[in-house]
XYZ file of C-alpha atoms in Angstrom:
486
model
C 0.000 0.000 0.000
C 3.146 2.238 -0.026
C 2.736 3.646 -3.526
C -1.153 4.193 -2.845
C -0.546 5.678 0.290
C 2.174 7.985 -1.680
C -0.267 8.966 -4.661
C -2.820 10.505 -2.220
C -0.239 12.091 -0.399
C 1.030 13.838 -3.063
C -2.712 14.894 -4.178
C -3.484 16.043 -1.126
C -0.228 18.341 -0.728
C -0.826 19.732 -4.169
C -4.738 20.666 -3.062
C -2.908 22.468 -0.499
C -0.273 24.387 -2.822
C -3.158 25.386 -5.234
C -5.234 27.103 -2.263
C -1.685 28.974 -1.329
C -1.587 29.647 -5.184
C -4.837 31.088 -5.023
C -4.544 33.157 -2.229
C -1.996 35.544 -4.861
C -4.921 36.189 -7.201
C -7.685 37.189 -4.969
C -7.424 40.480 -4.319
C -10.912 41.597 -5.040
C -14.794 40.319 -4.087
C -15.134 39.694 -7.622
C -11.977 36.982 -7.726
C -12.325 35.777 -4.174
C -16.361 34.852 -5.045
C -16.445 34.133 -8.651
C -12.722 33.846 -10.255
C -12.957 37.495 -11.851
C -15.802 36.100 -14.006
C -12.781 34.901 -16.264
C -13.408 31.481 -16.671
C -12.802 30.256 -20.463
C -14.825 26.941 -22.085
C -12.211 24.375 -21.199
C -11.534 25.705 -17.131
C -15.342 25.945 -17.123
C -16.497 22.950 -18.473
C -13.752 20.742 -15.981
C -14.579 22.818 -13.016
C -18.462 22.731 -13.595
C -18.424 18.862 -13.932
C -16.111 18.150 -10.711
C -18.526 20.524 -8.705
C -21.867 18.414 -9.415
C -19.877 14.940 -9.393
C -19.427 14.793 -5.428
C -18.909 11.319 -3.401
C -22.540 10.700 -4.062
C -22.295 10.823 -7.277
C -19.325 8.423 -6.821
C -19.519 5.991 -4.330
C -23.661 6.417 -4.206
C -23.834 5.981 -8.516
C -21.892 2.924 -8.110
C -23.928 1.707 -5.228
C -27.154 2.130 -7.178
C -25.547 -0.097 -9.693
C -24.725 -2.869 -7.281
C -28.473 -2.813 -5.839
C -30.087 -2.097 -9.040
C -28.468 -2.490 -11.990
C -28.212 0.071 -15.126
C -31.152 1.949 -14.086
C -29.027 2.616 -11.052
C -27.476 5.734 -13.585
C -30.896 7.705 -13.054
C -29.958 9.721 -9.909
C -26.231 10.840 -11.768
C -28.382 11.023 -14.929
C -30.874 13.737 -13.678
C -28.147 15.716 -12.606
C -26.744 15.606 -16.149
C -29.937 16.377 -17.453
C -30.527 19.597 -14.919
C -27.187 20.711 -15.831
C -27.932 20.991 -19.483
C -31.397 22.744 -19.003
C -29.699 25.381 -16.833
C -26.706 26.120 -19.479
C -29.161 26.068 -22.618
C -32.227 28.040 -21.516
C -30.858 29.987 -18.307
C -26.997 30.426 -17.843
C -26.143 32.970 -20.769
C -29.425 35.354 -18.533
C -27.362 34.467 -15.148
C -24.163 35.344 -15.735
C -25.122 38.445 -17.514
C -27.208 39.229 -14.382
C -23.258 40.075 -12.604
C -24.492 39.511 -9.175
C -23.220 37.011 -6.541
C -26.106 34.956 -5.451
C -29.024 33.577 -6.173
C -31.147 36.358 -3.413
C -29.675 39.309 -5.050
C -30.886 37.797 -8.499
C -34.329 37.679 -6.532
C -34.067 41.322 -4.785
C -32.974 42.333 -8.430
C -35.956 40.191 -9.921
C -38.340 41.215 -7.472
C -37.555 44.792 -6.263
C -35.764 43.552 -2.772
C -37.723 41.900 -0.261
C -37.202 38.446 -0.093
C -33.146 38.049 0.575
C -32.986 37.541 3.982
C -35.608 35.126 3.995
C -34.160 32.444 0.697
C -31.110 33.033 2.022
C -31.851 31.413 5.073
C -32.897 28.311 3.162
C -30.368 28.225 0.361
C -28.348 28.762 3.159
C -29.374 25.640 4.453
C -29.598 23.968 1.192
C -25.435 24.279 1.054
C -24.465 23.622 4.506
C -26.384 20.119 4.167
C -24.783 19.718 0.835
C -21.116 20.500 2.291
C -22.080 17.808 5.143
C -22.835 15.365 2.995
C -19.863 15.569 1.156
C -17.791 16.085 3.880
C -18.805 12.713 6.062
C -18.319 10.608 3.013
C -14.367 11.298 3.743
C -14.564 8.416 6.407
C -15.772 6.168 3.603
C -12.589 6.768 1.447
C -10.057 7.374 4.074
C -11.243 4.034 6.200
C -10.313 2.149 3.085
C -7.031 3.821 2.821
C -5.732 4.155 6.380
C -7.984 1.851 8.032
C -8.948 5.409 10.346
C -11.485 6.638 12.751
C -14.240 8.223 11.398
C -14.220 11.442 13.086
C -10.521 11.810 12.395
C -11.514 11.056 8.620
C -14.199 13.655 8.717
C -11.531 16.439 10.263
C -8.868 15.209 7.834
C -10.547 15.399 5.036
C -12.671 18.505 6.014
C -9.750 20.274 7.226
C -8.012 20.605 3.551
C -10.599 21.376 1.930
C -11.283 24.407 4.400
C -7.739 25.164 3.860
C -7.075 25.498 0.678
C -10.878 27.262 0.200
C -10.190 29.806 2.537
C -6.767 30.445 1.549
C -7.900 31.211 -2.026
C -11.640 31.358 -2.666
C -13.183 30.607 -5.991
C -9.639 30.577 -7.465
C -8.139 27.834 -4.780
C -11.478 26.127 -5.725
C -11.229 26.396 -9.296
C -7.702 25.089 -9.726
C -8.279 22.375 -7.186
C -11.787 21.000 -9.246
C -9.396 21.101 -12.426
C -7.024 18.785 -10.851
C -9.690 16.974 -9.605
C -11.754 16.670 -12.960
C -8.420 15.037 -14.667
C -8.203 13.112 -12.158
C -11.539 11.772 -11.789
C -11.631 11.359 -15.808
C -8.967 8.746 -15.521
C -9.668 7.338 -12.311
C -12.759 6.172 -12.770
C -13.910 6.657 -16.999
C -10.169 5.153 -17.854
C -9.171 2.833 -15.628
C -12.156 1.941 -12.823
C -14.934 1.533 -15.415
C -13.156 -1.176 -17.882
C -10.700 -3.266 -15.077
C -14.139 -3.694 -13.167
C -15.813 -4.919 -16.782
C -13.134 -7.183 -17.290
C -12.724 -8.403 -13.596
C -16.310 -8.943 -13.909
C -15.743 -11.406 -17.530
C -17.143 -9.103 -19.650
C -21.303 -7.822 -20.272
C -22.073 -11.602 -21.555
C -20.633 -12.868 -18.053
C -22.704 -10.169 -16.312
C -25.611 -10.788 -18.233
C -25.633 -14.600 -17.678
C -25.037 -14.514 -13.631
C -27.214 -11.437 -12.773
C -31.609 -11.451 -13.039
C -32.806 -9.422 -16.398
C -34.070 -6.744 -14.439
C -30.587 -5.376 -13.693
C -30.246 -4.953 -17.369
C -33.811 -2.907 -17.476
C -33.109 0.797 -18.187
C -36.325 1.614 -16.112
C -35.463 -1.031 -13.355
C -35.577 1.319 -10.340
C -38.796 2.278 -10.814
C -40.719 5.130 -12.718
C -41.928 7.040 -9.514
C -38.346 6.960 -8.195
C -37.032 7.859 -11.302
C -39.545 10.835 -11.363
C -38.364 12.080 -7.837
C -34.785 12.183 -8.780
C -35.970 14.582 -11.611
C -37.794 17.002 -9.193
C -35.202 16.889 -7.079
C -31.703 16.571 -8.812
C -32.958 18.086 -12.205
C -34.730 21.343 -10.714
C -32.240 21.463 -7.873
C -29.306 21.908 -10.714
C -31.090 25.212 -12.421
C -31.503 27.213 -8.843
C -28.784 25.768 -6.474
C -25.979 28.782 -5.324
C -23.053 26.215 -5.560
C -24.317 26.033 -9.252
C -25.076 29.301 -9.934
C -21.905 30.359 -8.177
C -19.895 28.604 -11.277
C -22.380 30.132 -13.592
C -21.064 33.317 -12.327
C -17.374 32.302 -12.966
C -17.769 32.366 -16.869
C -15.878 34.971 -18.822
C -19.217 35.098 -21.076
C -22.769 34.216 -21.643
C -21.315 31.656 -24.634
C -19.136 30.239 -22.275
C -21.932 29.579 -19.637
C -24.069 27.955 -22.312
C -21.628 26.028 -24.282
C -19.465 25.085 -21.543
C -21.977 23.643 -19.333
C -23.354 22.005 -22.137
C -20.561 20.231 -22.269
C -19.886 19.469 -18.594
C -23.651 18.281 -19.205
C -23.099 15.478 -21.238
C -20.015 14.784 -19.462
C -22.136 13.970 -16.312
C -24.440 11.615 -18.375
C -21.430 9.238 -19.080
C -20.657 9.433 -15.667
C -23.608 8.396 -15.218
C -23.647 5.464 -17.030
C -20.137 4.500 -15.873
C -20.845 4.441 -12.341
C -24.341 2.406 -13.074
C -22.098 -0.474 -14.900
C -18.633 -0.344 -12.231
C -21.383 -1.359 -9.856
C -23.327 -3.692 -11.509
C -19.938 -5.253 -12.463
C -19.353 -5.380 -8.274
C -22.533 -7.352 -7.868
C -21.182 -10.292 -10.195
C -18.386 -9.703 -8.068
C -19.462 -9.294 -4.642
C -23.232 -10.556 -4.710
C -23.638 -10.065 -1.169
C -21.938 -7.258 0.714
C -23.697 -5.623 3.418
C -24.154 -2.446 1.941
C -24.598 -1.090 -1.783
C -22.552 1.467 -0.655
C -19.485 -0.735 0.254
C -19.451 -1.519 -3.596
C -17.293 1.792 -4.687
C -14.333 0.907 -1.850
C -14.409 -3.317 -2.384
C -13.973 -3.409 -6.074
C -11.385 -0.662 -5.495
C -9.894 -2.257 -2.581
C -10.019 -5.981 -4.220
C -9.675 -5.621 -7.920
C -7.180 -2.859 -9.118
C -3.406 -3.293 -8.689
C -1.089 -1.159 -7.063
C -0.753 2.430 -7.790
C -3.899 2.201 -9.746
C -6.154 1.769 -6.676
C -4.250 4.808 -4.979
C -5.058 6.597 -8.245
C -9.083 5.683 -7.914
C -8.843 6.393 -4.610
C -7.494 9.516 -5.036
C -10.344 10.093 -8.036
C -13.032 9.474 -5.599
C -11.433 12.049 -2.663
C -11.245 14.743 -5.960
C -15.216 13.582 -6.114
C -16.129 13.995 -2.863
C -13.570 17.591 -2.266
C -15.012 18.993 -5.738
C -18.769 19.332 -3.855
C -17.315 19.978 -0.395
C -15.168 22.574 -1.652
C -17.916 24.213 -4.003
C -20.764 23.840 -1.532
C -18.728 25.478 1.786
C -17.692 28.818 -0.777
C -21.637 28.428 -1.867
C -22.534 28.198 2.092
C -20.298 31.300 3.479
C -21.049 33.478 0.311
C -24.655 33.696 1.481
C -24.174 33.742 4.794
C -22.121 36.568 4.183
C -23.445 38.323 1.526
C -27.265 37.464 1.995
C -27.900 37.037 5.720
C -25.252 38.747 7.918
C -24.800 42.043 5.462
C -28.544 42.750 5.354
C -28.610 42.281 9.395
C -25.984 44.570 10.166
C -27.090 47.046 7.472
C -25.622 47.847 3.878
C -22.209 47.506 3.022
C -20.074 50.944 3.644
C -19.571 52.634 0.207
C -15.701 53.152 1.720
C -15.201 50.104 2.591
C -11.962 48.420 0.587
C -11.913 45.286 -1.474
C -9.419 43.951 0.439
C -11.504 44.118 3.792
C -14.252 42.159 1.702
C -12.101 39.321 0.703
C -10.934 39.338 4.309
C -14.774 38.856 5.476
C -15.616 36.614 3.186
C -12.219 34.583 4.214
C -13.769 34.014 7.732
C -17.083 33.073 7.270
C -15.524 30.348 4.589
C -13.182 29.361 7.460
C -16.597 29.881 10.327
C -18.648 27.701 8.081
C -16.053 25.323 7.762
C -15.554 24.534 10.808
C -19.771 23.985 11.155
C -19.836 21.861 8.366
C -17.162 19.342 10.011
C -18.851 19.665 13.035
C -22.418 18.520 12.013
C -20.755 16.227 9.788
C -19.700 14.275 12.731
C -22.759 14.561 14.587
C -24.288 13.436 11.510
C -24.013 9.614 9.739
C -26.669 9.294 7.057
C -25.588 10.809 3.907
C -28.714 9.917 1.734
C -31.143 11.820 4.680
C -28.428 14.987 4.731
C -28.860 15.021 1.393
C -32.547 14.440 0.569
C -33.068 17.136 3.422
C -30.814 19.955 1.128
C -32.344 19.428 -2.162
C -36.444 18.972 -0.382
C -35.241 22.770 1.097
C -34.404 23.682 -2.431
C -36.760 22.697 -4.539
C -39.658 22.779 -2.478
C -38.550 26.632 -1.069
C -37.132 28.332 -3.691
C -38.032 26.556 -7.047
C -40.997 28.132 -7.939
C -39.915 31.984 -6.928
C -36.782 31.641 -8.967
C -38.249 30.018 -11.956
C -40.954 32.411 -12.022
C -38.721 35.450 -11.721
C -36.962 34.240 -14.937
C -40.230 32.845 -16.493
C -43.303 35.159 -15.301
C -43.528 38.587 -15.546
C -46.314 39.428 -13.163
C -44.863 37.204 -10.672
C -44.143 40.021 -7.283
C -42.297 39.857 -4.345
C -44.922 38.904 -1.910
C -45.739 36.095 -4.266
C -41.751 35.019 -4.291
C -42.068 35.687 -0.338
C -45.379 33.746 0.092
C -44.001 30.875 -1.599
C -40.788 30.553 0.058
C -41.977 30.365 3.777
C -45.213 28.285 2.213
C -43.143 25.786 0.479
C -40.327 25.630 3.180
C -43.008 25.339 6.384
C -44.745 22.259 4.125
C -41.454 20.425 3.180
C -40.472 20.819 6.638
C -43.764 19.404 8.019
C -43.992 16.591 5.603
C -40.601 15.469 6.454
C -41.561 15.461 9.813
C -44.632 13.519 9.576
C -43.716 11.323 6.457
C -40.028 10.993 7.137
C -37.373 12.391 5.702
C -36.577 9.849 2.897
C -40.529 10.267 1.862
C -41.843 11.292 -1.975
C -44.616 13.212 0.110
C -42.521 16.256 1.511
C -41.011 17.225 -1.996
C -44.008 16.744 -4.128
C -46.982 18.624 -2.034
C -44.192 21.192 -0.639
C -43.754 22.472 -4.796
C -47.391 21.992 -5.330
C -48.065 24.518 -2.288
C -44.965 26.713 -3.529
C -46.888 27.180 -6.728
C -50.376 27.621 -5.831
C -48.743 30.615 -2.928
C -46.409 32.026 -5.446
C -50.090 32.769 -8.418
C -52.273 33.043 -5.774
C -50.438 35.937 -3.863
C -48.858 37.662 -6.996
C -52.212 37.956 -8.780
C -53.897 39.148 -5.565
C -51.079 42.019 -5.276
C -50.046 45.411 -6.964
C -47.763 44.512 -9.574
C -44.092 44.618 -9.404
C -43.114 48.539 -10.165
C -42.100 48.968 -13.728
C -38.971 50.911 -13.165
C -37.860 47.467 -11.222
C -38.680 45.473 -14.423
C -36.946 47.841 -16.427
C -34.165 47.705 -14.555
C -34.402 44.157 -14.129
C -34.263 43.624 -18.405
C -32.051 45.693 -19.093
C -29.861 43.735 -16.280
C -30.924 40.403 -17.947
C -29.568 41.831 -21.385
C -26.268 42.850 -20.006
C -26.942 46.537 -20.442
C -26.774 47.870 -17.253
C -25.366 51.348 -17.705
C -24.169 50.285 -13.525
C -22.573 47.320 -14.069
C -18.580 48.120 -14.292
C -16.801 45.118 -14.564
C -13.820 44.404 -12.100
C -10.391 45.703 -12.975
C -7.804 43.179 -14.147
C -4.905 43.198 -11.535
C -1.673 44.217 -13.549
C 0.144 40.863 -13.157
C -2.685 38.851 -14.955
């Protein structure tokens, strides 16, 4: 295990060096938050991909695989699919937007009412997310070291706080790079076809496992129609998402670049959906779908190689925990603690803003690894985020972008509604329920009409100002200077 214990090592140091990296470039708000919104196709596309292709994308695609065959690609495949709604109909209209997050596109939207309030719950939304990323590093590092799981979960969750608060979106952005190649041949290159071969090939597979694991629709249409609602609407409103969106150095490179990243996901996707139906002819009865990612890793792949899919599925797993935590402190920052204490100071220096924004990265960081241990079911962390999403802030966001006589007490009305009935439902269903996710929208949407059509009209300087901000002709907008060594 010498040379696998060396190649994660060594990945782990250089996550570190990038975040010191980093920390020379971000001088400014604009490149701590959102890279300088200079992102080309190709740093776009890789960084995009490694941010919605966490650990449960991972470990949790190939477990769906072991327990239910190909269909087991739907959760990853919904993802893909959200992805390439958002970057054809809606990311070349967010990044010209120039904002930060997803409230200010609302108080923009809606004439500034409802930030405090969908903050809070896509405030929420990330902090799960970062958790759930963030525990699966006892997964990965128990295989390596054989290690506790708390000291996992502060191992892990310690460098990625590092090299996120060190740098911001640029630590973050070089990082997801590394980890995107890495993933690419980790687990496309050299996971996917050793575990086919290991496995004796799809004839083999075919002849040892039922017909139903072979059954694109295997897993069920009603489950396959809650991973849309969730994953596929949760990828066109999410901050961590949006946050990207915001990186690109154009509205072309939002669209065509997640386009790509996209598709990427969808072969991902499938990948992860056959690795673990290949561990099933392997393994046909571990304890845990779950255990299938680290077996067939642990078992199967020869030295070096295994340290290198290891180290693929810790760049899976840091990619989300990295882009969720910036996600979680930007709004806390930016969405809930500025509008408490009052408007920013026109005098106040970009440099002081970077340094705020440093500590609530390094304040949520620490809260993330601290629930995370608390915490131990990744699948209820997670269903809990995206239920918040969808159910809270779906409708209001959609129907900014989408409806014009949509107002802010609408957008308010269905927040709290839709977040109060998700809650409930979860509480009374459980949280792993259909229930809380379907009747929580439904509510959204009937508070959202109901209230907007029932009140004045949003102002028509707002919407003026709010098109001409769409178009990216907002005399206001000034973009951020270029610092001279760039």
């Amino acid at each position: 295990m010498a040379v696998d214990y060396t190649v994660i090592v060594v990945y782990l140091a250089g996550m570190l060096a990038m975040g010191w990296w980093g920390m020379r470039r971000a001088k400014s708000k604009s490149e701590f938050l959102v890279a300088g919104r200079r992102l080309g196709p190709t740093m776009y596309s890789g960084t995009m991909a490694a941010i919605v292709l966490g650990g449960a994308s991972t470990i949790g695609g190939v477990g769906l695989g072991y327990q239910y065959g190909l269909s087991g690609a739907w959760m990853v495949f919904t993802i893909g699919l959200g992805l390439l709604a958002l970057s054809v109909f809606f990311s070349a209209r967010i990044a010209r937007l120039k904002v930060y997050t997803v409230s200010e596109m609302l108080d923009l939207r809606y004439g500034g009412r409802a930030g405090v309030i969908s903050g809070l719950v896509m405030w929420a939304y990330t902090l799960m997310l970062a958790v759930t990323s963030t525990i699966a590093y006892a997964t990965i590092f128990d295989v390596l070291f054989d290690m506790n799981r708390t000291v996992a979960i502060v191992l892990g969750g310690s460098i990625v706080v590092a090299y996120s608060t060190l740098g911001g979106m640029w630590s973050i952005t070089l990082t997801d790079m590394v980890q995107f190649v890495v993933k690419t041949i980790g687990v496309l290159l050299l996971l996917l076809p050793i575990a086919v071969v290991k496995a004796g090939g799809f004839s083999e597979m075919k002849a040892k496992l039922p017909t139903e694991y072979f059954d694109p629709l295997g897993i069920g249409g009603e489950t396959i129609f809650t991973y849309v609602l969730i994953y596929t609407f949760g990828m066109l409103i999410g901050q961590d998402i949006w946050q990207r969106v915001f990186t690109a150095r154009s509205d072309k490179t939002a669209k065509w670049g997640g386009t790509v990243a996209g598709t990427y996901c969808l072969v991902y996707a499938l990948a992860g959906a056959v690795i673990g139906t290949a561990a099933k002819v392997l393994y046909p009865k571990l304890g845990s779908p779950d255990d299938a990612f680290a077996t067939i890793v642990k078992d199967e792949l020869p030295v070096g190689v295994r340290g290198l899919v290891l180290a693929a599925a810790l760049a899976a797993v840091m990619s989300t925990s990295s882009g969720a935590l910036i996600a979680c402190a930007t709004v806390a920052n930016n969405d809930i603690w500025s509008r408490l204490r009052g408007a920013v100071r026109p005098d106040e220096e970009a440099h002081d803003e970077v340094k705020g924004n440093r500590a609530f990265i390094l304040i949520m960081g620490l809260a993330v690894i601290g629930t995370a241990i608390a915490l131990n079911n990744v699948v209820e962390a997670l269903t809990v985020a995206y239920n918040l999403l969808v159910g809270g802030l779906l409708v209001p966001i959609l129907g900014g972008l989408l409806w014009r006589r949509g107002t802010a007490q609408g957008a308010l009305a269905s927040v709290v509604v839709g977040g109060v009935a998700v809650i409930t439902l979860m509480a009374t269903h459980g949280i792993l329920a259909n229930e809380p996710v379907y009747y929580g929208l439904l509510s959204s949407l009937a508070a959202y009409i109901a209230v907007s059509l029932m009140t004045k009209p949003t102002d028509a300087a707002v919407l003026a100002a709010w098109r001409e901000r769409l178009a990216g002709r907002d005399p206001e907008l000034v973009s951020e200077p270029v610092p001279a060594h760039q």
